[in-house]
Amino acid sequence: MTYVPVTHVQVGIMKAGPNQECANCEASPTTIMCASCEQKFCDNCPLYSIKAPRIGINSPCPICQQCTTKLALKDAEDWISKALDLIRSREEGCMKASMACVLIALHTTEALPLANMKAVARELLNQGFQEQALLLFSVIKELSSLENDVFQFYYPKVKALQEISPWKPWRENWLLTLAPHEQPMVHVPHLSRVSKEITKYTSDIEHKERAKYEALVYSYICELQKAWKNRDIPKMLNIVDFTEVVNEDALILRNGIKAAMKALDIFLGEVQEYIQRLHPEEQCTIHFFQGYAQIYSSEVQKGLDLIERAVWSGYCHSCLLEATSNLVVFQLAYHPSVRNYLVKECKNIVKNRPPQKICFSGLLDVLGISQKDLDPFRERCWPKLSIAGINTDATRKHEYTVQQQVKEGKLNYFEAGYALIDFIPSASHPSEEMVCFFNASLWFLKDLKSKTEGDSQQIYALKKLTLKCVEEACSVARVDLHPGMQFYASRFGLAIAAEAITAAGKFATSGDSNILVEYFRSVFHNGRFCPFWKMPIVPVCEAHMLNSFTGKLHTKFMLHLQRDESNCLLTSEEVKYQLYENDIRWLCPVEEKDATHERAMEALLNEKGLTWSDISETMCSGLCPRTPEGWLIQQEHLEGNLPYVTLKGFEVNRSDSNNPGIKVTVIPVEDAKNGLISPVDIHTVLQIPMKDIFPITYSLDPPSDSQLFHPFQQIRFESSSLENSDILYTLLQTDYLLKCFSVGSDVSAKPPFRQRDCSEGLTAKLHPPHLKKVLAPIQERGKIKNKRQRFWIQADEIECSCTEKGPMLYYRIGEVKMVIRTSPMRQGLDGKLHDIEDEDPESPGSKFAKDLTENYDEISKYYPIFGRLKELCKLQFFGRTTGSIIKQMKSNITTPDDILQDIQSKARKGNETLRRTCTWVPAAVAAEEKGHSKIMSYGGVRLAPELKETPVPIVRGEKTCDFDQLTHCSPFQRSPVTTTPPPCESLRCLNGIQSQPTTTEAPNKAVSWQNFAGNSCGGSRMGPQSTETGGGTTQGWTGNADREGEWGRTMGDQSSETGGGTTQDWTGNADREGEWGRTMGDQSSETGGGTTQGWTGNADREGEWGRTMADQSSETGGDCTGYLNEVDGEGYSRKIGGVHLAPKPKETTLIPRVKDEMTY
């Protein structure tokens, strides 16, 4: 078979009869005929001109879309066969050639069965190409996701296949490839003596008595029900008289069963009159097995329609529900026709076609929805059924009254829609809320269709109102209902949205295209969780019943998928997670709860390459000890070496080069158990790049938008400098405690991370009784409207004052105001959580946040990690302020020196190397025993207070010391953290303030100077000039940060046999007022030489700095190099969002000193 590419040209050659109806849109007259199927089409349905030698068409002729798809599928299968032949040949280059054939097959058609590609993958395994087989299998696994087909299609996979790169972890996924998808043989009922007695009685039915015939039929049905209920497959086989071939050939058995099912189909078709007189429950059973019979007769779609008719009749037995789980293989045969249509329609939208020009013909048929379903005047689906304990009389009467008043003209369509919306607060279940929104949207849609020629603003408003009601209905389903009902909502919502946009016509906007894309995505995603598509469209009074039916069906289906490893609808991780979510939300509870939860958690961890121990290590720290069982110990002090209680201020010396330039004022602990900060914390803050230090953000968020009840939450934080530090653990622990308090659950750090009520753990030994009320979870504070809340800790303002005395800057830091903020959240149409701005101040979440804010300091006494968080906010302000000074110093020192550029690039490269750590922790959920969904809490910490000008008093115990004295301390560290800035031994200068040099080599050797200055980089290099007896070198540079300075430079050099000298004078006006001069002299003789260098600069337009470097060397001369190295540079940072440690300082005129302060 030679593949002939499809070419598209203008068509209009073959004419059809003028009175024929178009096969696509039923328009007339028709002008074009398909050369393959000879169907007629109109001018609005252009065909493709294709050359297809396989069917005898050697020149381009018009061919319709269906025939084109069939031809492309056959061509793709030929390419797959060619790929298999190449692999079996094992010739040189056969593997790459076979992959090329697979690529051509993928480009040829989007309807290529995945089983064909899996056959190629299996053949690659058999022939020893293991890594290539697993690469192809990974592509197949991604293609099997219906959700991704819409946006990714197949083309992003081409690059992966072309590269044929080895897939390293292939051994871990070996079992996945050992069971590629093959159509399993479904166990079906084998009816009694079908091959003999049914044929006999159908041949002479007219000659028999009706009563005797009906008795015989009834006996067959009873025998069938009994055998099926007991699952006695051998007995069924004996009844059908196929026992003699069971052990001979399975194919013969399968063919025999197929023949028996065909006979059953014929028989049931002839006794429809009798079936109509049976009880609905017996009719349900017969339709169910008749559907099986038609499936085995190769009429899959008709068979599925009959089975769905039986399932949604309301009389489906539990045994039949279990049998429906076997239909997954048939659904795979049914899905492609639906999927291909939806993918085609979604492509049109993705290509930015105007929504008013999109034709949705056939969409309702594919979704199994009729125009009658879109009529708000519809009847009940199950008028004779009810659910015990649920009274729907009020709902039924309200809905009936609205319909009658519309018929009588007392209400118009618009008012009828709002009448249903007004009923929503009275709904007893979320399913009723969802159906109320849908039915209201149907009234608005009916009003929209009746005013297509009306006012444009009115049409636009009705369209927007209709789409808004549909969005609210889908949101209720996503939050409070199981995936079966979510699929119902997405399917029904897509139909209503398409109708509304079509009815709006030219008033549809480009934003409507995005809405349709999201509904298409939702249909693809949720359709995988339900075996049947054609759910009945029900009124509000039957919402409970639909929820019950779909819940049972969905649970049975999920349990089957968990046992069936050959399915390709869902991954094993998705199945296990869905069972977990259904259980914790009390939607579809399972019997083995603990085992179900552990399997889901383990599968999700394995999917991300994590282990149980990774999660435990992330949760644990020596700051907050835990019991052997993993429970957090509630104590009034932190563990570890934390020698300081608080940071009270700091000093910056901008002129003296012989003394340390930065000193900090702290209050040391009187009791070893009361410390909150350590020198390592100060050093960690100073390492954070300037662009990341304000703000420092941290949060705990869901790892996936589609899995809102994920058993874990993901840590997100900014600034890589915080990784593996005690500061990061503090952010984690405070935010995690806030989550636990808000939902009332204490989480163990020991796998499998059990949860218990906070009253049994975190707050069990809390002495003040009123604090237990303050920490009461939100579900105990009243009715919760939004079960997803975002809580975060925020620093609103910080008290500080600054005093300048010559070159000295004195900063005093006072109190920090900490608050707890909250915002309810809802899931949008895109699947993501969004804040709800209009939060009720009397809601349980607002009350919880208010109580914690008012008692924050008292809570810190019993949970000191909250007090430590407040102190870290002060450290953040300290790092931000000193960093700004360093940044100004950088602007006054610039050089193009190659060595400095090399140092700068190395510093950046070092910062980009991050250690990979676990970023998941268990999610704390409300310990609800009953309810429709669990309460989830998200959020983080935001420390970004504003600067408040207020006096800060001096307190007892303040002490001030150099920073070098702090770095020699050895506080407790959760993980290895460098206590002094790397990498050279001569480092004695922090943040650009230079101290006395330390010489590490002999006096007759050159001395290496390195001055590290936070985020700035600059420096100089001095190279030797030598004569017979000695040499001297001088070099100098300047920079003008204010763009208005003027610099002059004169250099003189005198050299002789006995020595040399260099003098350099610079003058500039950097701050428009100052003037600097520099003199560098070098005198060299046979006995030695000296170099002196002086720099002066004005970084903040007021200050003045000076530096002096001296070097004396032996008779060979000297070499002195000085530069500022960039430790963090621009820094590699990750901006993910979450905790915000960035207080805005509130400037003060005077902050008094406090007793016991110490300055270092």
PDB file of C-alpha atoms in Angstrom, residues 738-925:
ATOM      1  CA  LEU A 738      -3.102  27.833  61.315  1.00  0.00           C
ATOM      2  CA  LYS A 739      -4.560  25.241  58.916  1.00  0.00           C
ATOM      3  CA  CYS A 740      -4.933  22.691  61.714  1.00  0.00           C
ATOM      4  CA  PHE A 741      -6.660  25.172  64.020  1.00  0.00           C
ATOM      5  CA  SER A 742      -9.026  26.350  61.288  1.00  0.00           C
ATOM      6  CA  VAL A 743     -10.333  22.843  60.496  1.00  0.00           C
ATOM      7  CA  GLY A 744      -9.829  21.369  63.985  1.00  0.00           C
ATOM      8  CA  SER A 745      -7.522  18.506  62.958  1.00  0.00           C
ATOM      9  CA  ASP A 746      -4.101  17.538  64.284  1.00  0.00           C
ATOM     10  CA  VAL A 747      -1.886  15.713  61.753  1.00  0.00           C
ATOM     11  CA  SER A 748       0.776  13.169  62.639  1.00  0.00           C
ATOM     12  CA  ALA A 749       4.177  13.379  60.946  1.00  0.00           C
ATOM     13  CA  LYS A 750       4.484   9.592  60.960  1.00  0.00           C
ATOM     14  CA  PRO A 751       3.178   7.697  57.912  1.00  0.00           C
ATOM     15  CA  PRO A 752       0.386   7.242  56.983  1.00  0.00           C
ATOM     16  CA  PHE A 753      -0.215  10.644  58.629  1.00  0.00           C
ATOM     17  CA  ARG A 754      -3.251   9.939  60.759  1.00  0.00           C
ATOM     18  CA  GLN A 755      -5.453  12.821  61.890  1.00  0.00           C
ATOM     19  CA  ARG A 756      -7.235  13.434  65.159  1.00  0.00           C
ATOM     20  CA  ASP A 757      -9.276  16.203  66.693  1.00  0.00           C
ATOM     21  CA  CYS A 758      -7.279  19.174  67.995  1.00  0.00           C
ATOM     22  CA  SER A 759      -8.986  18.798  71.372  1.00  0.00           C
ATOM     23  CA  GLU A 760      -7.169  15.461  71.706  1.00  0.00           C
ATOM     24  CA  GLY A 761      -3.779  16.833  70.744  1.00  0.00           C
ATOM     25  CA  LEU A 762      -2.786  20.415  69.949  1.00  0.00           C
ATOM     26  CA  THR A 763      -5.162  22.107  72.388  1.00  0.00           C
ATOM     27  CA  ALA A 764      -5.621  19.271  74.899  1.00  0.00           C
ATOM     28  CA  LYS A 765      -3.211  20.775  77.490  1.00  0.00           C
ATOM     29  CA  LEU A 766      -3.961  24.427  76.770  1.00  0.00           C
ATOM     30  CA  HIS A 767      -4.459  26.040  80.193  1.00  0.00           C
ATOM     31  CA  PRO A 768      -6.454  29.260  79.571  1.00  0.00           C
ATOM     32  CA  PRO A 769     -10.036  28.099  78.867  1.00  0.00           C
ATOM     33  CA  HIS A 770     -10.803  31.147  76.734  1.00  0.00           C
ATOM     34  CA  LEU A 771      -7.976  30.270  74.307  1.00  0.00           C
ATOM     35  CA  LYS A 772      -9.700  26.988  73.489  1.00  0.00           C
ATOM     36  CA  LYS A 773     -12.706  29.030  72.366  1.00  0.00           C
ATOM     37  CA  VAL A 774     -10.416  31.340  70.398  1.00  0.00           C
ATOM     38  CA  LEU A 775      -8.891  28.347  68.576  1.00  0.00           C
ATOM     39  CA  ALA A 776     -12.252  26.655  67.912  1.00  0.00           C
ATOM     40  CA  PRO A 777     -12.472  25.479  64.246  1.00  0.00           C
ATOM     41  CA  ILE A 778     -14.712  27.270  61.803  1.00  0.00           C
ATOM     42  CA  GLN A 779     -17.254  24.437  61.544  1.00  0.00           C
ATOM     43  CA  GLU A 780     -18.093  24.976  65.239  1.00  0.00           C
ATOM     44  CA  ARG A 781     -18.783  28.691  64.739  1.00  0.00           C
ATOM     45  CA  GLY A 782     -21.941  28.468  62.625  1.00  0.00           C
ATOM     46  CA  LYS A 783     -23.162  27.384  59.214  1.00  0.00           C
ATOM     47  CA  ILE A 784     -20.459  27.427  56.577  1.00  0.00           C
ATOM     48  CA  LYS A 785     -21.424  28.680  53.140  1.00  0.00           C
ATOM     49  CA  ASN A 786     -18.000  28.224  51.532  1.00  0.00           C
ATOM     50  CA  LYS A 787     -16.168  25.042  52.471  1.00  0.00           C
ATOM     51  CA  ARG A 788     -12.921  26.282  51.000  1.00  0.00           C
ATOM     52  CA  GLN A 789     -11.280  29.067  52.967  1.00  0.00           C
ATOM     53  CA  ARG A 790      -7.953  30.794  52.553  1.00  0.00           C
ATOM     54  CA  PHE A 791      -6.288  31.929  55.783  1.00  0.00           C
ATOM     55  CA  TRP A 792      -2.955  33.683  55.932  1.00  0.00           C
ATOM     56  CA  ILE A 793      -0.803  35.433  58.523  1.00  0.00           C
ATOM     57  CA  GLN A 794       0.137  38.995  57.643  1.00  0.00           C
ATOM     58  CA  ALA A 795       2.302  41.640  59.288  1.00  0.00           C
ATOM     59  CA  ASP A 796       0.470  44.926  58.797  1.00  0.00           C
ATOM     60  CA  GLU A 797       3.010  47.397  60.173  1.00  0.00           C
ATOM     61  CA  ILE A 798       6.291  47.622  62.020  1.00  0.00           C
ATOM     62  CA  GLU A 799       7.405  50.380  64.358  1.00  0.00           C
ATOM     63  CA  CYS A 800      10.852  51.813  63.731  1.00  0.00           C
ATOM     64  CA  SER A 801      12.890  54.993  63.946  1.00  0.00           C
ATOM     65  CA  CYS A 802      16.105  56.105  62.255  1.00  0.00           C
ATOM     66  CA  THR A 803      18.684  58.600  63.557  1.00  0.00           C
ATOM     67  CA  GLU A 804      21.635  59.902  61.554  1.00  0.00           C
ATOM     68  CA  LYS A 805      24.763  61.237  63.221  1.00  0.00           C
ATOM     69  CA  GLY A 806      27.453  61.996  60.673  1.00  0.00           C
ATOM     70  CA  PRO A 807      28.486  58.761  58.998  1.00  0.00           C
ATOM     71  CA  MET A 808      26.466  56.701  61.512  1.00  0.00           C
ATOM     72  CA  LEU A 809      22.906  55.475  60.972  1.00  0.00           C
ATOM     73  CA  TYR A 810      21.024  54.172  64.031  1.00  0.00           C
ATOM     74  CA  TYR A 811      17.885  52.107  63.475  1.00  0.00           C
ATOM     75  CA  ARG A 812      15.505  51.213  66.302  1.00  0.00           C
ATOM     76  CA  ILE A 813      12.844  48.521  65.778  1.00  0.00           C
ATOM     77  CA  GLY A 814       9.665  48.352  67.836  1.00  0.00           C
ATOM     78  CA  GLU A 815       6.568  46.157  67.736  1.00  0.00           C
ATOM     79  CA  VAL A 816       5.158  44.347  64.708  1.00  0.00           C
ATOM     80  CA  LYS A 817       1.399  44.152  64.257  1.00  0.00           C
ATOM     81  CA  MET A 818       0.384  40.639  63.174  1.00  0.00           C
ATOM     82  CA  VAL A 819      -3.075  39.877  61.809  1.00  0.00           C
ATOM     83  CA  ILE A 820      -4.889  36.822  60.457  1.00  0.00           C
ATOM     84  CA  ARG A 821      -6.782  37.399  57.243  1.00  0.00           C
ATOM     85  CA  THR A 822      -9.241  35.174  55.407  1.00  0.00           C
ATOM     86  CA  SER A 823     -11.066  34.934  52.133  1.00  0.00           C
ATOM     87  CA  PRO A 824     -13.607  32.331  51.013  1.00  0.00           C
ATOM     88  CA  MET A 825     -12.814  30.623  47.732  1.00  0.00           C
ATOM     89  CA  ARG A 826     -14.759  29.079  44.909  1.00  0.00           C
ATOM     90  CA  GLN A 827     -13.757  26.988  41.946  1.00  0.00           C
ATOM     91  CA  GLY A 828     -14.068  28.813  38.655  1.00  0.00           C
ATOM     92  CA  LEU A 829     -14.950  27.494  35.245  1.00  0.00           C
ATOM     93  CA  ASP A 830     -11.242  26.955  34.563  1.00  0.00           C
ATOM     94  CA  GLY A 831     -11.019  24.553  37.519  1.00  0.00           C
ATOM     95  CA  LYS A 832      -8.887  26.876  39.646  1.00  0.00           C
ATOM     96  CA  LEU A 833      -9.758  28.332  43.036  1.00  0.00           C
ATOM     97  CA  HIS A 834     -10.509  32.049  43.153  1.00  0.00           C
ATOM     98  CA  ASP A 835     -11.089  34.408  46.086  1.00  0.00           C
ATOM     99  CA  ILE A 836     -14.571  35.709  46.793  1.00  0.00           C
ATOM    100  CA  GLU A 837     -14.216  39.393  47.530  1.00  0.00           C
ATOM    101  CA  ASP A 838     -17.495  40.039  49.361  1.00  0.00           C
ATOM    102  CA  GLU A 839     -16.711  38.167  52.568  1.00  0.00           C
ATOM    103  CA  ASP A 840     -19.325  38.367  55.322  1.00  0.00           C
ATOM    104  CA  PRO A 841     -17.725  39.787  58.525  1.00  0.00           C
ATOM    105  CA  GLU A 842     -20.074  37.569  60.560  1.00  0.00           C
ATOM    106  CA  SER A 843     -19.121  34.365  58.762  1.00  0.00           C
ATOM    107  CA  PRO A 844     -17.355  31.593  60.739  1.00  0.00           C
ATOM    108  CA  GLY A 845     -14.102  32.201  58.847  1.00  0.00           C
ATOM    109  CA  SER A 846     -14.103  35.929  59.623  1.00  0.00           C
ATOM    110  CA  LYS A 847     -14.811  35.285  63.293  1.00  0.00           C
ATOM    111  CA  PHE A 848     -11.968  32.776  63.470  1.00  0.00           C
ATOM    112  CA  ALA A 849      -9.510  35.236  61.891  1.00  0.00           C
ATOM    113  CA  LYS A 850     -10.642  38.061  64.179  1.00  0.00           C
ATOM    114  CA  ASP A 851     -10.242  35.965  67.344  1.00  0.00           C
ATOM    115  CA  LEU A 852      -6.726  34.857  66.401  1.00  0.00           C
ATOM    116  CA  THR A 853      -5.691  38.409  65.526  1.00  0.00           C
ATOM    117  CA  GLU A 854      -6.869  39.827  68.854  1.00  0.00           C
ATOM    118  CA  ASN A 855      -5.122  37.055  70.825  1.00  0.00           C
ATOM    119  CA  TYR A 856      -2.011  36.604  68.664  1.00  0.00           C
ATOM    120  CA  ASP A 857       0.484  37.591  71.376  1.00  0.00           C
ATOM    121  CA  GLU A 858      -1.162  35.369  73.976  1.00  0.00           C
ATOM    122  CA  ILE A 859      -1.238  32.451  71.548  1.00  0.00           C
ATOM    123  CA  SER A 860       2.490  33.020  70.965  1.00  0.00           C
ATOM    124  CA  LYS A 861       3.156  32.279  74.637  1.00  0.00           C
ATOM    125  CA  TYR A 862       1.766  28.754  74.288  1.00  0.00           C
ATOM    126  CA  TYR A 863       2.806  28.221  70.659  1.00  0.00           C
ATOM    127  CA  PRO A 864       6.131  30.176  70.535  1.00  0.00           C
ATOM    128  CA  ILE A 865       6.616  29.449  66.844  1.00  0.00           C
ATOM    129  CA  PHE A 866       4.163  32.327  66.229  1.00  0.00           C
ATOM    130  CA  GLY A 867       6.379  34.634  68.312  1.00  0.00           C
ATOM    131  CA  ARG A 868       9.399  33.555  66.312  1.00  0.00           C
ATOM    132  CA  LEU A 869       7.520  34.446  63.116  1.00  0.00           C
ATOM    133  CA  LYS A 870       7.084  38.016  64.399  1.00  0.00           C
ATOM    134  CA  GLU A 871      10.835  38.270  65.067  1.00  0.00           C
ATOM    135  CA  LEU A 872      11.620  36.994  61.574  1.00  0.00           C
ATOM    136  CA  CYS A 873       9.602  39.926  60.275  1.00  0.00           C
ATOM    137  CA  LYS A 874      12.065  42.258  62.020  1.00  0.00           C
ATOM    138  CA  LEU A 875      14.979  40.371  60.506  1.00  0.00           C
ATOM    139  CA  GLN A 876      13.416  40.791  57.099  1.00  0.00           C
ATOM    140  CA  PHE A 877      13.293  44.555  57.652  1.00  0.00           C
ATOM    141  CA  PHE A 878      16.948  44.484  58.773  1.00  0.00           C
ATOM    142  CA  GLY A 879      18.022  42.586  55.645  1.00  0.00           C
ATOM    143  CA  ARG A 880      16.014  44.846  53.366  1.00  0.00           C
ATOM    144  CA  THR A 881      17.508  48.022  54.842  1.00  0.00           C
ATOM    145  CA  THR A 882      21.137  46.875  54.775  1.00  0.00           C
ATOM    146  CA  GLY A 883      20.621  45.485  51.286  1.00  0.00           C
ATOM    147  CA  SER A 884      19.492  48.881  50.000  1.00  0.00           C
ATOM    148  CA  ILE A 885      22.678  50.448  51.370  1.00  0.00           C
ATOM    149  CA  ILE A 886      24.741  47.795  49.587  1.00  0.00           C
ATOM    150  CA  LYS A 887      22.867  48.463  46.364  1.00  0.00           C
ATOM    151  CA  GLN A 888      23.736  52.162  46.597  1.00  0.00           C
ATOM    152  CA  MET A 889      27.395  51.319  47.176  1.00  0.00           C
ATOM    153  CA  LYS A 890      27.336  49.202  44.057  1.00  0.00           C
ATOM    154  CA  SER A 891      26.205  52.151  41.928  1.00  0.00           C
ATOM    155  CA  ASN A 892      29.386  54.075  42.809  1.00  0.00           C
ATOM    156  CA  ILE A 893      31.885  51.346  41.875  1.00  0.00           C
ATOM    157  CA  THR A 894      31.990  50.010  38.336  1.00  0.00           C
ATOM    158  CA  THR A 895      34.719  48.411  36.239  1.00  0.00           C
ATOM    159  CA  PRO A 896      34.987  46.469  32.993  1.00  0.00           C
ATOM    160  CA  ASP A 897      37.692  44.246  34.385  1.00  0.00           C
ATOM    161  CA  ASP A 898      37.503  40.679  32.998  1.00  0.00           C
ATOM    162  CA  ILE A 899      38.380  39.108  36.330  1.00  0.00           C
ATOM    163  CA  LEU A 900      35.480  40.835  38.048  1.00  0.00           C
ATOM    164  CA  GLN A 901      33.085  39.716  35.327  1.00  0.00           C
ATOM    165  CA  ASP A 902      34.307  36.163  35.785  1.00  0.00           C
ATOM    166  CA  ILE A 903      33.740  36.393  39.531  1.00  0.00           C
ATOM    167  CA  GLN A 904      30.260  37.750  38.960  1.00  0.00           C
ATOM    168  CA  SER A 905      29.323  34.936  36.555  1.00  0.00           C
ATOM    169  CA  LYS A 906      30.630  32.301  38.975  1.00  0.00           C
ATOM    170  CA  ALA A 907      28.573  33.803  41.788  1.00  0.00           C
ATOM    171  CA  ARG A 908      25.399  33.615  39.713  1.00  0.00           C
ATOM    172  CA  LYS A 909      26.157  30.074  38.624  1.00  0.00           C
ATOM    173  CA  GLY A 910      26.586  28.996  42.196  1.00  0.00           C
ATOM    174  CA  ASN A 911      23.268  30.464  43.208  1.00  0.00           C
ATOM    175  CA  GLU A 912      21.428  28.589  40.485  1.00  0.00           C
ATOM    176  CA  THR A 913      22.421  25.239  41.935  1.00  0.00           C
ATOM    177  CA  LEU A 914      19.618  24.267  44.317  1.00  0.00           C
ATOM    178  CA  ARG A 915      19.175  21.119  46.301  1.00  0.00           C
ATOM    179  CA  ARG A 916      16.004  19.254  45.485  1.00  0.00           C
ATOM    180  CA  THR A 917      13.795  18.872  48.519  1.00  0.00           C
ATOM    181  CA  CYS A 918      10.337  17.531  49.192  1.00  0.00           C
ATOM    182  CA  THR A 919       7.655  20.228  48.886  1.00  0.00           C
ATOM    183  CA  TRP A 920       4.603  18.214  49.994  1.00  0.00           C
ATOM    184  CA  VAL A 921       2.973  17.949  53.409  1.00  0.00           C
ATOM    185  CA  PRO A 922      -0.268  16.162  54.394  1.00  0.00           C
ATOM    186  CA  ALA A 923      -3.424  18.216  54.003  1.00  0.00           C
ATOM    187  CA  ALA A 924      -5.436  18.912  57.154  1.00  0.00           C
ATOM    188  CA  VAL A 925      -9.173  18.403  56.614  1.00  0.00           C
TER     189      VAL A 925
END
